[in-house]
mmCIF file of N, CA, C and O in Angstrom:
data_model
loop_
_atom_site.group_PDB
_atom_site.id
_atom_site.type_symbol
_atom_site.label_atom_id
_atom_site.label_comp_id
_atom_site.label_asym_id
_atom_site.label_seq_id
_atom_site.Cartn_x
_atom_site.Cartn_y
_atom_site.Cartn_z
ATOM 1 N N MET A 40 -99.186 130.192 100.293
ATOM 2 C CA MET A 40 -97.290 130.545 100.557
ATOM 3 C C MET A 40 -95.908 131.167 100.333
ATOM 4 O O MET A 40 -95.708 129.672 100.212
ATOM 5 N N SER A 41 -95.793 131.713 99.177
ATOM 6 C CA SER A 41 -94.212 131.311 98.693
ATOM 7 C C SER A 41 -93.353 130.843 99.836
ATOM 8 O O SER A 41 -92.891 131.707 100.591
ATOM 9 N N ARG A 42 -92.414 129.679 99.128
ATOM 10 C CA ARG A 42 -90.612 130.001 100.068
ATOM 11 C C ARG A 42 -90.176 131.140 100.129
ATOM 12 O O ARG A 42 -90.433 132.073 98.923
ATOM 13 N N LYS A 43 -88.513 131.090 101.468
ATOM 14 C CA LYS A 43 -88.162 132.427 101.275
ATOM 15 C C LYS A 43 -87.113 131.657 100.531
ATOM 16 O O LYS A 43 -87.303 129.995 101.296
ATOM 17 N N ILE A 44 -85.942 132.012 99.942
ATOM 18 C CA ILE A 44 -84.631 131.641 99.270
ATOM 19 C C ILE A 44 -83.796 133.091 99.904
ATOM 20 O O ILE A 44 -83.467 134.015 99.184
ATOM 21 N N LYS A 45 -82.607 132.619 99.849
ATOM 22 C CA LYS A 45 -81.890 133.018 100.290
ATOM 23 C C LYS A 45 -80.620 132.945 99.418
ATOM 24 O O LYS A 45 -80.229 132.127 99.277
ATOM 25 N N LEU A 46 -80.387 133.863 97.763
ATOM 26 C CA LEU A 46 -79.000 134.073 97.519
ATOM 27 C C LEU A 46 -78.053 134.513 97.783
ATOM 28 O O LEU A 46 -78.148 135.999 98.703
ATOM 29 N N ILE A 47 -77.080 133.494 97.939
ATOM 30 C CA ILE A 47 -75.259 133.695 98.866
ATOM 31 C C ILE A 47 -74.447 134.208 97.477
ATOM 32 O O ILE A 47 -74.449 133.016 97.549
ATOM 33 N N TRP A 48 -73.809 135.057 98.445
ATOM 34 C CA TRP A 48 -72.516 135.507 97.265
ATOM 35 C C TRP A 48 -70.894 135.469 98.247
ATOM 36 O O TRP A 48 -70.902 135.782 99.619
ATOM 37 N N ASP A 49 -70.205 133.663 98.418
ATOM 38 C CA ASP A 49 -69.122 134.361 99.205
ATOM 39 C C ASP A 49 -68.520 134.958 98.803
ATOM 40 O O ASP A 49 -68.441 134.958 97.789
ATOM 41 N N PHE A 50 -67.520 135.285 100.123
ATOM 42 C CA PHE A 50 -65.904 136.189 99.666
ATOM 43 C C PHE A 50 -65.092 136.401 100.529
ATOM 44 O O PHE A 50 -65.494 135.300 101.663
ATOM 45 N N ARG A 51 -63.997 135.517 100.155
ATOM 46 C CA ARG A 51 -62.621 135.032 100.953
ATOM 47 C C ARG A 51 -61.434 135.756 101.119
ATOM 48 O O ARG A 51 -61.632 136.467 99.805
ATOM 49 N N GLY A 52 -61.019 135.475 101.352
ATOM 50 C CA GLY A 52 -59.421 136.546 101.762
ATOM 51 C C GLY A 52 -59.649 137.148 102.981
ATOM 52 O O GLY A 52 -60.753 138.080 103.652
ATOM 53 N N PRO A 53 -58.279 138.711 102.754
ATOM 54 C CA PRO A 53 -58.790 139.508 103.708
ATOM 55 C C PRO A 53 -59.478 140.790 103.715
ATOM 56 O O PRO A 53 -59.828 141.673 104.448
ATOM 57 N N ALA A 54 -59.701 140.255 102.144
ATOM 58 C CA ALA A 54 -60.994 142.058 102.393
ATOM 59 C C ALA A 54 -62.631 141.650 101.816
ATOM 60 O O ALA A 54 -63.146 141.892 101.455
ATOM 61 N N SER A 55 -62.859 140.208 102.601
ATOM 62 C CA SER A 55 -63.462 139.505 102.300
ATOM 63 C C SER A 55 -64.720 140.390 103.425
ATOM 64 O O SER A 55 -65.782 140.560 102.992
ATOM 65 N N ALA A 56 -64.615 140.401 104.631
ATOM 66 C CA ALA A 56 -65.968 141.179 105.523
ATOM 67 C C ALA A 56 -66.055 142.814 103.993
ATOM 68 O O ALA A 56 -67.391 143.133 104.022
ATOM 69 N N LYS A 57 -65.317 143.480 104.366
ATOM 70 C CA LYS A 57 -65.618 144.788 103.167
ATOM 71 C C LYS A 57 -65.751 144.275 102.391
ATOM 72 O O LYS A 57 -67.569 144.869 101.409
ATOM 73 N N THR A 58 -65.399 143.556 101.398
ATOM 74 C CA THR A 58 -66.536 143.060 100.476
ATOM 75 C C THR A 58 -67.856 142.814 100.042
ATOM 76 O O THR A 58 -68.969 143.536 99.695
ATOM 77 N N ALA A 59 -68.215 141.577 101.157
ATOM 78 C CA ALA A 59 -69.731 141.958 101.671
ATOM 79 C C ALA A 59 -69.914 142.519 102.071
ATOM 80 O O ALA A 59 -71.418 142.784 101.455
ATOM 81 N N GLU A 60 -70.067 143.340 102.397
ATOM 82 C CA GLU A 60 -70.548 145.151 103.038
ATOM 83 C C GLU A 60 -70.813 145.565 101.878
ATOM 84 O O GLU A 60 -71.533 145.838 102.298
ATOM 85 N N HIS A 61 -70.160 146.188 100.712
ATOM 86 C CA HIS A 61 -69.998 146.560 100.036
ATOM 87 C C HIS A 61 -70.745 145.349 98.690
ATOM 88 O O HIS A 61 -71.406 146.126 97.706
ATOM 89 N N HIS A 62 -71.167 144.614 98.855
ATOM 90 C CA HIS A 62 -71.956 143.707 97.674
ATOM 91 C C HIS A 62 -73.379 144.084 98.416
ATOM 92 O O HIS A 62 -73.925 144.339 97.215
ATOM 93 N N GLU A 63 -73.009 144.266 99.036
ATOM 94 C CA GLU A 63 -75.276 144.551 100.067
ATOM 95 C C GLU A 63 -75.423 145.757 99.070
ATOM 96 O O GLU A 63 -76.879 146.448 99.269
ATOM 97 N N ILE A 64 -75.100 146.832 99.248
ATOM 98 C CA ILE A 64 -75.224 148.186 99.046
ATOM 99 C C ILE A 64 -75.171 148.451 97.486
ATOM 100 O O ILE A 64 -76.254 148.852 97.117
ATOM 101 N N HIS A 65 -74.793 147.003 97.182
ATOM 102 C CA HIS A 65 -75.218 146.658 95.434
ATOM 103 C C HIS A 65 -76.338 146.320 95.643
ATOM 104 O O HIS A 65 -77.485 147.072 94.335
ATOM 105 N N LEU A 66 -77.140 145.256 96.406
ATOM 106 C CA LEU A 66 -78.049 144.614 95.909
ATOM 107 C C LEU A 66 -78.737 145.753 95.908
ATOM 108 O O LEU A 66 -80.038 145.372 95.737
ATOM 109 N N LYS A 67 -78.797 146.137 97.630
ATOM 110 C CA LYS A 67 -80.337 147.813 97.303
ATOM 111 C C LYS A 67 -80.606 148.624 96.728
ATOM 112 O O LYS A 67 -81.081 148.750 96.735
ATOM 113 N N GLU A 68 -79.123 149.130 95.686
ATOM 114 C CA GLU A 68 -79.489 149.538 94.977
ATOM 115 C C GLU A 68 -79.668 148.774 93.397
ATOM 116 O O GLU A 68 -80.934 149.867 92.918
ATOM 117 N N TYR A 69 -80.602 147.760 93.333
ATOM 118 C CA TYR A 69 -80.074 146.871 93.025
ATOM 119 C C TYR A 69 -81.725 146.517 92.616
ATOM 120 O O TYR A 69 -82.880 147.261 92.123
ATOM 121 N N ILE A 70 -82.186 146.353 94.343
ATOM 122 C CA ILE A 70 -83.731 146.489 94.799
ATOM 123 C C ILE A 70 -84.401 147.787 93.958
ATOM 124 O O ILE A 70 -85.528 147.436 93.227
ATOM 125 N N ALA A 71 -84.329 148.509 93.965
ATOM 126 C CA ALA A 71 -84.530 150.053 94.289
ATOM 127 C C ALA A 71 -84.473 150.447 92.969
ATOM 128 O O ALA A 71 -85.510 151.307 92.420
ATOM 129 N N ALA A 72 -83.296 150.196 91.509
ATOM 130 C CA ALA A 72 -83.740 150.044 90.345
ATOM 131 C C ALA A 72 -85.239 149.695 89.852
ATOM 132 O O ALA A 72 -85.117 150.306 89.441
ATOM 133 N N GLU A 73 -85.273 148.841 90.426
ATOM 134 C CA GLU A 73 -86.130 147.574 89.744
ATOM 135 C C GLU A 73 -86.551 147.755 90.391
ATOM 136 O O GLU A 73 -87.930 146.910 89.744
ATOM 137 N N LYS A 74 -87.227 148.134 91.658
ATOM 138 C CA LYS A 74 -88.701 148.128 92.180
ATOM 139 C C LYS A 74 -88.550 147.310 92.691
ATOM 140 O O LYS A 74 -90.402 147.081 92.147
ATOM 141 N N LEU A 75 -88.204 146.563 93.614
ATOM 142 C CA LEU A 75 -89.036 145.286 93.423
ATOM 143 C C LEU A 75 -89.292 145.074 95.657
ATOM 144 O O LEU A 75 -88.582 145.961 96.455
ATOM 145 N N PRO A 76 -89.874 143.923 95.670
ATOM 146 C CA PRO A 76 -90.233 144.211 96.549
ATOM 147 C C PRO A 76 -89.927 143.126 97.774
ATOM 148 O O PRO A 76 -90.401 142.162 98.818
ATOM 149 N N ILE A 77 -88.574 143.467 98.289
ATOM 150 C CA ILE A 77 -87.380 143.442 98.589
ATOM 151 C C ILE A 77 -87.310 143.529 99.859
ATOM 152 O O ILE A 77 -86.560 144.893 99.238
ATOM 153 N N THR A 78 -86.959 143.150 100.914
ATOM 154 C CA THR A 78 -86.933 143.924 101.838
ATOM 155 C C THR A 78 -85.503 143.791 102.859
ATOM 156 O O THR A 78 -85.073 144.162 103.607
ATOM 157 N N ILE A 79 -85.196 142.500 102.467
ATOM 158 C CA ILE A 79 -84.222 141.246 102.926
ATOM 159 C C ILE A 79 -82.825 141.002 102.783
ATOM 160 O O ILE A 79 -83.184 140.611 101.631
ATOM 161 N N THR A 80 -82.145 142.193 103.539
ATOM 162 C CA THR A 80 -81.002 141.654 102.062
ATOM 163 C C THR A 80 -79.862 142.329 103.848
ATOM 164 O O THR A 80 -80.178 142.132 104.467
ATOM 165 N N GLY A 81 -78.278 141.626 103.444
ATOM 166 C CA GLY A 81 -77.369 141.300 105.382
ATOM 167 C C GLY A 81 -75.822 141.185 104.577
ATOM 168 O O GLY A 81 -75.395 141.477 102.987
ATOM 169 N N PHE A 82 -75.546 141.135 105.352
ATOM 170 C CA PHE A 82 -73.620 140.668 105.369
ATOM 171 C C PHE A 82 -73.698 140.058 106.709
ATOM 172 O O PHE A 82 -73.551 140.554 106.948
ATOM 173 N N GLU A 83 -72.956 138.500 106.744
ATOM 174 C CA GLU A 83 -72.064 138.295 107.415
ATOM 175 C C GLU A 83 -70.630 138.084 107.370
ATOM 176 O O GLU A 83 -70.634 137.763 106.369
ATOM 177 N N ILE A 84 -70.175 137.925 108.449
ATOM 178 C CA ILE A 84 -68.324 138.024 108.817
ATOM 179 C C ILE A 84 -68.866 136.553 109.421
ATOM 180 O O ILE A 84 -69.120 136.738 111.185
ATOM 181 N N TYR A 85 -67.993 135.589 109.195
ATOM 182 C CA TYR A 85 -67.902 134.455 110.533
ATOM 183 C C TYR A 85 -65.969 133.707 110.478
ATOM 184 O O TYR A 85 -66.173 133.823 111.204
ATOM 185 N N ASP A 86 -64.733 134.706 109.495
ATOM 186 C CA ASP A 86 -63.730 135.018 110.472
ATOM 187 C C ASP A 86 -63.255 136.069 109.028
ATOM 188 O O ASP A 86 -63.890 136.742 108.512
ATOM 189 N N GLU A 87 -62.046 136.216 109.840
ATOM 190 C CA GLU A 87 -61.347 137.396 108.651
ATOM 191 C C GLU A 87 -61.035 137.134 107.720
ATOM 192 O O GLU A 87 -60.833 137.743 106.459
ATOM 193 N N MET A 88 -60.785 135.593 107.222
ATOM 194 C CA MET A 88 -60.991 135.547 105.843
ATOM 195 C C MET A 88 -62.064 134.643 104.835
ATOM 196 O O MET A 88 -62.033 134.351 103.566
ATOM 197 N N TYR A 89 -63.455 134.993 105.609
ATOM 198 C CA TYR A 89 -65.380 134.348 105.218
ATOM 199 C C TYR A 89 -65.918 135.590 104.983
ATOM 200 O O TYR A 89 -66.132 135.661 106.715
ATOM 201 N N ALA A 90 -66.170 135.595 104.253
ATOM 202 C CA ALA A 90 -68.044 136.995 104.419
ATOM 203 C C ALA A 90 -68.916 136.790 103.635
ATOM 204 O O ALA A 90 -68.546 135.468 102.442
ATOM 205 N N ILE A 91 -70.311 136.490 103.891
ATOM 206 C CA ILE A 91 -70.999 136.732 103.294
ATOM 207 C C ILE A 91 -71.783 137.884 102.541
ATOM 208 O O ILE A 91 -72.041 138.718 103.267
ATOM 209 N N ALA A 92 -72.566 137.739 101.170
ATOM 210 C CA ALA A 92 -73.762 138.472 100.914
ATOM 211 C C ALA A 92 -74.832 138.249 101.513
ATOM 212 O O ALA A 92 -74.795 136.713 100.337
ATOM 213 N N TYR A 93 -76.378 138.951 101.286
ATOM 214 C CA TYR A 93 -77.107 138.121 100.159
ATOM 215 C C TYR A 93 -78.130 138.076 100.356
ATOM 216 O O TYR A 93 -78.271 140.138 100.566
ATOM 217 N N ILE A 94 -79.497 138.389 99.457
ATOM 218 C CA ILE A 94 -80.876 138.845 99.302
ATOM 219 C C ILE A 94 -81.543 137.577 99.398
ATOM 220 O O ILE A 94 -81.777 136.044 99.316
ATOM 221 N N VAL A 95 -82.518 137.928 100.085
ATOM 222 C CA VAL A 95 -83.525 136.658 100.143
ATOM 223 C C VAL A 95 -85.214 137.084 99.168
ATOM 224 O O VAL A 95 -85.685 138.697 99.471
ATOM 225 N N VAL A 96 -85.276 136.603 98.787
ATOM 226 C CA VAL A 96 -86.340 136.476 97.496
ATOM 227 C C VAL A 96 -86.865 135.221 97.537
ATOM 228 O O VAL A 96 -87.226 134.114 97.895
ATOM 229 N N THR A 97 -88.737 135.347 97.398
ATOM 230 C CA THR A 97 -89.814 134.243 97.590
ATOM 231 C C THR A 97 -89.263 133.539 95.528
ATOM 232 O O THR A 97 -88.919 134.197 95.010
ATOM 233 N N ASP A 98 -90.139 132.241 96.030
ATOM 234 C CA ASP A 98 -90.007 131.739 94.615
ATOM 235 C C ASP A 98 -90.292 132.446 92.999
ATOM 236 O O ASP A 98 -89.688 132.024 91.969
ATOM 237 N N GLU A 99 -90.876 132.837 93.291
ATOM 238 C CA GLU A 99 -92.194 134.002 92.430
ATOM 239 C C GLU A 99 -90.694 134.781 91.690
ATOM 240 O O GLU A 99 -90.496 134.681 90.205
ATOM 241 N N HIS A 100 -89.999 134.939 91.873
ATOM 242 C CA HIS A 100 -89.271 136.232 92.060
ATOM 243 C C HIS A 100 -87.299 135.211 91.680
ATOM 244 O O HIS A 100 -86.163 136.204 91.529
ATOM 245 N N MET A 101 -86.893 134.612 92.201
ATOM 246 C CA MET A 101 -85.703 133.216 92.494
ATOM 247 C C MET A 101 -85.454 133.635 90.979
ATOM 248 O O MET A 101 -84.217 133.623 90.819
ATOM 249 N N ILE A 102 -86.148 132.920 90.019
ATOM 250 C CA ILE A 102 -85.261 132.232 88.301
ATOM 251 C C ILE A 102 -85.224 133.580 87.829
ATOM 252 O O ILE A 102 -83.158 133.276 87.818
ATOM 253 N N ALA A 103 -85.467 134.335 88.277
ATOM 254 C CA ALA A 103 -85.030 135.889 87.432
ATOM 255 C C ALA A 103 -83.471 136.915 88.137
ATOM 256 O O ALA A 103 -82.987 137.246 87.509
ATOM 257 N N LEU A 104 -84.070 136.271 89.044
ATOM 258 C CA LEU A 104 -82.896 137.653 90.316
ATOM 259 C C LEU A 104 -81.394 136.630 89.718
ATOM 260 O O LEU A 104 -80.277 137.374 90.148
ATOM 261 N N ARG A 105 -82.080 135.251 89.972
ATOM 262 C CA ARG A 105 -80.632 134.729 89.797
ATOM 263 C C ARG A 105 -79.912 134.896 88.764
ATOM 264 O O ARG A 105 -78.949 134.793 88.480
ATOM 265 N N ASP A 106 -80.528 134.796 87.255
ATOM 266 C CA ASP A 106 -80.165 135.150 85.928
ATOM 267 C C ASP A 106 -79.521 136.103 86.009
ATOM 268 O O ASP A 106 -78.330 136.274 85.733
ATOM 269 N N ALA A 107 -79.880 137.440 86.811
ATOM 270 C CA ALA A 107 -79.333 138.544 86.299
ATOM 271 C C ALA A 107 -77.799 139.138 87.952
ATOM 272 O O ALA A 107 -76.989 139.442 86.824
ATOM 273 N N LEU A 108 -78.740 138.295 88.515
ATOM 274 C CA LEU A 108 -77.404 138.776 89.414
ATOM 275 C C LEU A 108 -76.569 137.709 89.821
ATOM 276 O O LEU A 108 -75.106 138.125 90.363
ATOM 277 N N LYS A 109 -76.060 135.946 89.699
ATOM 278 C CA LYS A 109 -75.906 135.396 89.745
ATOM 279 C C LYS A 109 -75.116 134.336 91.096
ATOM 280 O O LYS A 109 -73.484 134.905 90.996
ATOM 281 N N PRO A 110 -76.039 134.477 91.329
ATOM 282 C CA PRO A 110 -75.398 134.192 93.236
ATOM 283 C C PRO A 110 -74.198 132.877 92.957
ATOM 284 O O PRO A 110 -74.429 131.873 92.221
ATOM 285 N N HIS A 111 -74.035 133.013 94.312
ATOM 286 C CA HIS A 111 -72.764 131.561 94.111
ATOM 287 C C HIS A 111 -73.400 130.528 94.573
ATOM 288 O O HIS A 111 -73.259 129.350 94.209
ATOM 289 N N ARG A 112 -74.614 131.457 95.841
ATOM 290 C CA ARG A 112 -75.437 129.478 96.158
ATOM 291 C C ARG A 112 -76.999 130.214 96.549
ATOM 292 O O ARG A 112 -77.176 131.205 96.334
ATOM 293 N N GLY A 113 -77.570 129.673 96.910
ATOM 294 C CA GLY A 113 -78.708 129.826 97.149
ATOM 295 C C GLY A 113 -79.302 128.865 98.339
ATOM 296 O O GLY A 113 -78.327 127.045 98.780
ATOM 297 N N GLU A 114 -80.155 128.494 99.215
ATOM 298 C CA GLU A 114 -80.991 127.538 100.452
ATOM 299 C C GLU A 114 -82.466 128.395 100.823
ATOM 300 O O GLU A 114 -82.856 129.433 100.874
ATOM 301 N N LEU A 115 -82.656 127.809 101.344
ATOM 302 C CA LEU A 115 -83.617 127.917 101.916
ATOM 303 C C LEU A 115 -84.203 129.346 103.411
ATOM 304 O O LEU A 115 -82.401 128.712 103.861
ATOM 305 N N PHE A 116 -84.623 129.785 103.751
ATOM 306 C CA PHE A 116 -84.898 130.954 104.666
ATOM 307 C C PHE A 116 -85.802 130.827 105.337
ATOM 308 O O PHE A 116 -86.381 130.838 105.090
ATOM 309 N N ASN A 117 -85.300 130.077 106.606
ATOM 310 C CA ASN A 117 -86.330 130.142 107.137
ATOM 311 C C ASN A 117 -85.549 131.340 108.835
ATOM 312 O O ASN A 117 -84.734 132.370 109.137
ATOM 313 N N GLU A 118 -86.960 132.409 108.708
ATOM 314 C CA GLU A 118 -86.895 133.520 109.570
ATOM 315 C C GLU A 118 -86.652 133.113 110.808
ATOM 316 O O GLU A 118 -86.874 131.810 111.646
#
């Protein structure tokens, strides 16, 4: 079974929550346009100055999506 990897974009500043929320919309649009079998995206707000957007991919898609979308970092995804 393939590992699941969470590709993450970090947003900082007073507009971080709205930026992360909006970035998730673009991630969903990319998934639809490329017809990818990816179902997990999201955003998380940690405080008024820090939020993230993310997409969860398998090993087989990770390299291509990392190169195309340029996330800030990644980590193993635990459901």
